[in-house]
mmCIF file of C-alpha atoms in Angstrom:
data_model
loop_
_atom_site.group_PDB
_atom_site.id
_atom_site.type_symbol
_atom_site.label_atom_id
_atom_site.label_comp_id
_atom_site.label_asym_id
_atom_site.label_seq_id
_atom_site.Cartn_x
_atom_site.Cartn_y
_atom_site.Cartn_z
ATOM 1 C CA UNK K 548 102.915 134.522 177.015
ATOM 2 C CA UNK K 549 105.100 134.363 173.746
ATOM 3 C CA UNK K 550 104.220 136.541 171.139
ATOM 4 C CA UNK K 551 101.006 136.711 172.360
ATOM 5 C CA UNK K 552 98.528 134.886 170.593
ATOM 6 C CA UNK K 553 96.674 133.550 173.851
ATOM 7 C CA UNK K 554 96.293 137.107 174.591
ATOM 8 C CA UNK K 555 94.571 138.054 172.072
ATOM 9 C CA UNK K 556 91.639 135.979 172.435
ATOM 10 C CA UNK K 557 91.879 136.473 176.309
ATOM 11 C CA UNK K 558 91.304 140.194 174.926
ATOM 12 C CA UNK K 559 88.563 139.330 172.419
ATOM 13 C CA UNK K 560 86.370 137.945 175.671
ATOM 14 C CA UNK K 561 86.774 141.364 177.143
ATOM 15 C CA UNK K 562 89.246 140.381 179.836
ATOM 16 C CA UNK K 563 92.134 142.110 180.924
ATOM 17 C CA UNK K 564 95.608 140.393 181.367
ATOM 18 C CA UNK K 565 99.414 140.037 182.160
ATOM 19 C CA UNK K 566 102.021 138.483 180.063
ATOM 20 C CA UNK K 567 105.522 136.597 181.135
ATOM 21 C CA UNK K 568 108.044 135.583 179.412
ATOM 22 C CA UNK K 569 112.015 134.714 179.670
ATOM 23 C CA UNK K 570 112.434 135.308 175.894
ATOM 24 C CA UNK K 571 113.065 138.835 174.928
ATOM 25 C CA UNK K 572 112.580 138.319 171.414
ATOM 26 C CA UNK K 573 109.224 137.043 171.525
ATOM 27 C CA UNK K 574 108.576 140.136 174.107
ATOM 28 C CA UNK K 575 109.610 142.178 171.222
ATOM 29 C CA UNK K 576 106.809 140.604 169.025
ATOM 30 C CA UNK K 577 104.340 140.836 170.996
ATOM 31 C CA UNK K 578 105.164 144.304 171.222
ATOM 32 C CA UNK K 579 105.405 144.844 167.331
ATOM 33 C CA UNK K 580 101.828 143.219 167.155
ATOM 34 C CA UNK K 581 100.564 145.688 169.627
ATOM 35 C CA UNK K 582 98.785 143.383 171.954
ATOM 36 C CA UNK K 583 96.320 144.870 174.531
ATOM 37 C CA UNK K 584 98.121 143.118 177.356
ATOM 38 C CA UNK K 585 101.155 144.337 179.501
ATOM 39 C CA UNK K 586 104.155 142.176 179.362
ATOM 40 C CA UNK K 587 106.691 141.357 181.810
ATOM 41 C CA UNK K 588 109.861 140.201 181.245
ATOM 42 C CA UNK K 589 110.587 137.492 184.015
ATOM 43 C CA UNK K 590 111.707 133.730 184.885
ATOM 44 C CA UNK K 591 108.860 132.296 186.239
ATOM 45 C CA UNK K 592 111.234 129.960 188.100
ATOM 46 C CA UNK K 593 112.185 132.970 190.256
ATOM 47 C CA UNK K 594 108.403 132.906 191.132
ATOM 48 C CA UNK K 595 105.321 135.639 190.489
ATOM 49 C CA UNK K 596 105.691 138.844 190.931
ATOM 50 C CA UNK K 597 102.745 140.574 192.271
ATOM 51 C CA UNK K 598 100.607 141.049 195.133
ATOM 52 C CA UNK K 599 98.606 138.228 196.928
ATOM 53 C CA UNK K 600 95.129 137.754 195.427
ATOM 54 C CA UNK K 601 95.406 140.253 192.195
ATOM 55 C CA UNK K 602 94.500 138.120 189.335
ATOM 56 C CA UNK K 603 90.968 136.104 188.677
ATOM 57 C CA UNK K 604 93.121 133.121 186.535
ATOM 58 C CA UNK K 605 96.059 131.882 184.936
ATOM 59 C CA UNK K 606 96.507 129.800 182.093
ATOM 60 C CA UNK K 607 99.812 129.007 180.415
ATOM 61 C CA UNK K 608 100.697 127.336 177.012
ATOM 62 C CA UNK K 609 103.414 124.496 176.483
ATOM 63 C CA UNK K 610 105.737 126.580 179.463
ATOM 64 C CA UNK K 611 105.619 124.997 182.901
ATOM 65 C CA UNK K 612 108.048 121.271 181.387
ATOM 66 C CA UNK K 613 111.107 123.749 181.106
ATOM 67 C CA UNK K 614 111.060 124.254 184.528
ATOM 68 C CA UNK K 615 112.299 120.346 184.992
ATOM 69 C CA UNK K 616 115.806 121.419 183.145
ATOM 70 C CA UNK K 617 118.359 122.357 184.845
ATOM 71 C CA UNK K 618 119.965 124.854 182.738
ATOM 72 C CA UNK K 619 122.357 126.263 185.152
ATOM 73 C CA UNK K 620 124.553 124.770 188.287
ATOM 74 C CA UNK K 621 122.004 126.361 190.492
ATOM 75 C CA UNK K 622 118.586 125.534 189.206
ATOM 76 C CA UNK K 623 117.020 122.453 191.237
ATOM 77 C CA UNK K 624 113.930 121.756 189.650
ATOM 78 C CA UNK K 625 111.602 120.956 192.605
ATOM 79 C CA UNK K 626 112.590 123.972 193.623
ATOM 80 C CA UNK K 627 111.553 126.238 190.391
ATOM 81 C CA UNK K 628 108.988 124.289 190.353
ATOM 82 C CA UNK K 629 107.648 125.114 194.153
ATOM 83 C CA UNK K 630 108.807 128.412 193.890
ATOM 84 C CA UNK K 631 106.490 129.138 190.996
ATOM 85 C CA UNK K 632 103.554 127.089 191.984
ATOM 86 C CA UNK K 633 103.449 128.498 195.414
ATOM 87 C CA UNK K 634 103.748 132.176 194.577
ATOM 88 C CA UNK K 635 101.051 131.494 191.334
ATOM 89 C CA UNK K 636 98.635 130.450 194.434
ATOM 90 C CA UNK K 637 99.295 133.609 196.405
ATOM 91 C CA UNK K 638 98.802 135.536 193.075
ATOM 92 C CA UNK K 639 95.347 134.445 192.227
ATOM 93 C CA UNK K 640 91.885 134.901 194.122
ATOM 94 C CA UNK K 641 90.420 132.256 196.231
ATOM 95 C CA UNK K 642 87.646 130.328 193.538
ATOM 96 C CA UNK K 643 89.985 131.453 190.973
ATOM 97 C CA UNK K 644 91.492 128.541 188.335
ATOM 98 C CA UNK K 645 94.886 128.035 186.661
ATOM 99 C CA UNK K 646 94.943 125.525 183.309
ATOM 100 C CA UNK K 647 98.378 124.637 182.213
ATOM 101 C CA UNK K 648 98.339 122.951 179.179
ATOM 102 C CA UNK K 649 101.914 121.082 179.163
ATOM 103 C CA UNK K 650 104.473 118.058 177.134
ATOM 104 C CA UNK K 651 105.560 116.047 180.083
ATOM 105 C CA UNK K 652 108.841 114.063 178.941
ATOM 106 C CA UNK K 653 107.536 111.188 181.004
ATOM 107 C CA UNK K 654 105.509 109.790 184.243
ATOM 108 C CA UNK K 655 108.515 111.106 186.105
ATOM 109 C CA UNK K 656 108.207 114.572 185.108
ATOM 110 C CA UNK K 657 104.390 114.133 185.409
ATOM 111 C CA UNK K 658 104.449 113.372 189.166
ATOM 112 C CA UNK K 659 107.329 116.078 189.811
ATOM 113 C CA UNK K 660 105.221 118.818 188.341
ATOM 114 C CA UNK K 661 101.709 117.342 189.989
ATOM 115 C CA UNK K 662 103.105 116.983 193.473
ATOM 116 C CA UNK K 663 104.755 120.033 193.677
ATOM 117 C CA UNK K 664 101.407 122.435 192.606
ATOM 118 C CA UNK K 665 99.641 120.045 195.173
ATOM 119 C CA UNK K 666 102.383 120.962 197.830
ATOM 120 C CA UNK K 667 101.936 124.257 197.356
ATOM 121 C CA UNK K 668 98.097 124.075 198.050
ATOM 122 C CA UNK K 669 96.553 123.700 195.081
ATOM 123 C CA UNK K 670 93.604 121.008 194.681
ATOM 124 C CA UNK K 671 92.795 119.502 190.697
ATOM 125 C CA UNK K 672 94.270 117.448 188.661
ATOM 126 C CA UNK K 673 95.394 116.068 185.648
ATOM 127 C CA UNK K 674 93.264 116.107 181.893
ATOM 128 C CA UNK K 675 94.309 114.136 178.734
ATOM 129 C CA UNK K 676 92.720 114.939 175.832
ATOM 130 C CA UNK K 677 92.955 112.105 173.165
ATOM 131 C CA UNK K 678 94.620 110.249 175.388
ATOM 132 C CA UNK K 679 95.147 107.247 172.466
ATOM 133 C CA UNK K 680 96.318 109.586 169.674
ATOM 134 C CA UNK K 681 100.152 110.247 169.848
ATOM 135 C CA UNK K 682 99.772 113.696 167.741
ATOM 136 C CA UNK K 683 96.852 115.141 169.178
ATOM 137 C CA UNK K 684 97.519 113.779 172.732
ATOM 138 C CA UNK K 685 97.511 116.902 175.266
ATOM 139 C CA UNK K 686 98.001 117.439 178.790
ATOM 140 C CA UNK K 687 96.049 120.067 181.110
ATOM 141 C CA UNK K 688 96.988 120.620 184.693
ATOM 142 C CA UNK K 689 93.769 122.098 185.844
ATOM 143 C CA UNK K 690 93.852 123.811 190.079
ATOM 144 C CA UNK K 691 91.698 125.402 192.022
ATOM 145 C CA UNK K 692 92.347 128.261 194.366
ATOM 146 C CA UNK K 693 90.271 126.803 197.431
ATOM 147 C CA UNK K 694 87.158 124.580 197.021
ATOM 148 C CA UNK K 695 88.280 121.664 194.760
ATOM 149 C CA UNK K 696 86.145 122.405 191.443
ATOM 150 C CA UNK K 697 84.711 119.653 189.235
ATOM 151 C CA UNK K 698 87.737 118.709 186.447
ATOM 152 C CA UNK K 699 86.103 118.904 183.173
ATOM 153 C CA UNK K 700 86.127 115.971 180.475
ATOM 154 C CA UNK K 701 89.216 115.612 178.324
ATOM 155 C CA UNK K 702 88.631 115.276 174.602
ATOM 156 C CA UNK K 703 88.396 111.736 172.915
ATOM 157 C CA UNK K 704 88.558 110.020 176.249
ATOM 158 C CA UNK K 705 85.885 107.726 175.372
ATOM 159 C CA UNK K 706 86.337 104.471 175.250
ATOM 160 C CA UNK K 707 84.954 102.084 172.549
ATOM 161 C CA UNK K 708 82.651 100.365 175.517
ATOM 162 C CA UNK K 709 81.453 103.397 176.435
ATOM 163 C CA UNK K 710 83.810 103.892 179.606
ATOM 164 C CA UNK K 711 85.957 107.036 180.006
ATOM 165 C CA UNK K 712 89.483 107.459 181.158
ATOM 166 C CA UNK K 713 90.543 109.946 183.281
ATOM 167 C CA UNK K 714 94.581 109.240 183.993
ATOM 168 C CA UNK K 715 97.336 109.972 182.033
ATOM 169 C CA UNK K 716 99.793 106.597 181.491
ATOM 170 C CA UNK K 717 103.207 106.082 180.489
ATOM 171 C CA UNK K 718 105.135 103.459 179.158
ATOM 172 C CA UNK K 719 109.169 103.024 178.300
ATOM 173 C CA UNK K 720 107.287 100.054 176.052
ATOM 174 C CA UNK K 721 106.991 101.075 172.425
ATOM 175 C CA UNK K 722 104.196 99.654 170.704
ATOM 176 C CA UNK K 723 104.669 96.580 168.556
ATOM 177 C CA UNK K 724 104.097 98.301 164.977
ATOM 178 C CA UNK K 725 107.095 100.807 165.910
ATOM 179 C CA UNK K 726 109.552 97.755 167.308
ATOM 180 C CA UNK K 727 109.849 95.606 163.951
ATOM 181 C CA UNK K 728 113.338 94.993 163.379
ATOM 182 C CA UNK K 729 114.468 96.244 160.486
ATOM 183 C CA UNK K 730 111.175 96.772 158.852
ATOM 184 C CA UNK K 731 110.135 100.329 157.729
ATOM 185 C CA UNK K 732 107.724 101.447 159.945
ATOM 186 C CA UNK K 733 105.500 102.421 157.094
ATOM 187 C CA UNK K 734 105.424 99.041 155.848
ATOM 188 C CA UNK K 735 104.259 97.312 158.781
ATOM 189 C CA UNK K 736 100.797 95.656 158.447
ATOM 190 C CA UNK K 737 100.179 97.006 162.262
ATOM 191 C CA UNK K 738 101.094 100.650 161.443
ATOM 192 C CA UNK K 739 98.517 100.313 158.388
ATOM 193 C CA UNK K 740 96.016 99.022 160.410
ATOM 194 C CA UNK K 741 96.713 101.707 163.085
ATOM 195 C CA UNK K 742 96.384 104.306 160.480
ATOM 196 C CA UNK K 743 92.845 102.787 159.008
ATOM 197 C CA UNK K 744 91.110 102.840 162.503
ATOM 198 C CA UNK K 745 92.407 106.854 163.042
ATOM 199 C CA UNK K 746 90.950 107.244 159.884
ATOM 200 C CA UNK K 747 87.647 105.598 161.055
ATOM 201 C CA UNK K 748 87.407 107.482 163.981
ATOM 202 C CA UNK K 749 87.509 110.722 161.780
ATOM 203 C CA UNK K 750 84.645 109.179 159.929
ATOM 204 C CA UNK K 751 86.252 108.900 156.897
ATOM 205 C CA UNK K 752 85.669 105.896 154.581
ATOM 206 C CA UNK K 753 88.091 103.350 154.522
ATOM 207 C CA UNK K 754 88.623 99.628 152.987
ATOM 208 C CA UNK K 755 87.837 96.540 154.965
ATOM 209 C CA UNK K 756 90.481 95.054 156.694
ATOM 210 C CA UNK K 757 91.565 91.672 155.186
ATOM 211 C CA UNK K 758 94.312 88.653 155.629
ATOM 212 C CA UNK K 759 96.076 90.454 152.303
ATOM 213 C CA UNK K 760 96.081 94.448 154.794
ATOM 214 C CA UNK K 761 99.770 95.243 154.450
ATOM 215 C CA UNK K 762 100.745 92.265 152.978
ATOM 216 C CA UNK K 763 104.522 92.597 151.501
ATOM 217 C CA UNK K 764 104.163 92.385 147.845
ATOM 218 C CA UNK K 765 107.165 90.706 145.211
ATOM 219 C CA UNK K 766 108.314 93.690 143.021
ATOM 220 C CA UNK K 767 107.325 93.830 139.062
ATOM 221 C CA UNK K 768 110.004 93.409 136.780
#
């Protein structure tokens, strides 16, 4: 739960809630801020700590990744990973949803995380919104307690022939524009035209491109 933030706006919509966290010092913020919310300081590799069916939802913010690090001798990831995911489902009401919005570091990671909510009985899946934007790009793990729900739509996940995508891919390939040898990336005519067609999209107005776009230039003397 951090500092709290989330909270508040879970407490704006007239719901009540319950905050973890392993770092004291945000605890200690939230606390100064005097959030509505009780707070809990906990691991939630070591699992969730209350009784079977209490809460209505879960949602958690940039969180769930750390539990692929091993940060001590002990800690097996599939394990943390299980061990949370199974005793969230126990926690939570059947119908009830959990969104975990999360910065995979890879397809790896992606399929550790996925497999082990499914193992622990949860049905969903994966959302991307802007799926083509490497800034705004964000991943949502989105289960259901029970009957599988309908996934809703990521943002910007429509495609310029109208289609939609719905899966999250990775690549160890970087994109040409970012692989010029020794060229500033800046410079590059395909990073310029990259950064013309975001602007496009964002409906800003923006010159035609040409044979002369990013064109290397002799310097004036």
């Amino acid at each position: 739960c951090g500092s709290g933030l989330s909270g508040d706006y879970i407490s704006s919509e007239g719901h009540y809630w319950i905050g973890m966290d392993i770092s004291p010092a945000m605890l200690d913020v939230a606390v100064e801020r005097e959030v509505e919310g009780d707070l809990l300081l906990a691991d939630v590799g070591h699992g969730i700590p209350f009784r079977p069916g209490m809460f209505d939802g879960c949602i958690s913010i940039s969180a769930v990744q750390w539990l692929c690090n091993a940060d001590k001798k002990s800690h097996s990831p599939p394990k943390r990973l299980y061990r949370f995911f199974s005793t969230l489902y126990t926690a939570l009401a059947q119908g009830s949803r959990a969104v975990l919005q999360l910065y995979p570091e890879n397809s790896e990671q992606l399929e550790l995380i996925t497999s082990q909510a499914m193992r622990a009985g949860f049905t969903g899946g994966m959302v991307v919104d802007y799926p083509n934007s490497a800034k705004a790009k964000k991943f949502f793990l989105c289960l259901f307690v029970g009957a599988s729900g309908t996934l809703p739509k990521g943002l910007g996940t429509e495609c310029a022939d109208g289609e939609e995508t719905h899966h999250a891919k990775f690549t160890n390939e970087r994109t040409r524009f970012r692989n010029a040898k020794g060229k500033s990336v800046k410079k590059s005519r395909d990073w310029i035209l990259e950064k013309k067609e975001r602007r496009r999209r964002q409906g800003k107005e923006v010159r035609a491109d040409t044979k002369y776009t990013g064109r290397k230039r002799r310097p004036r003397f």
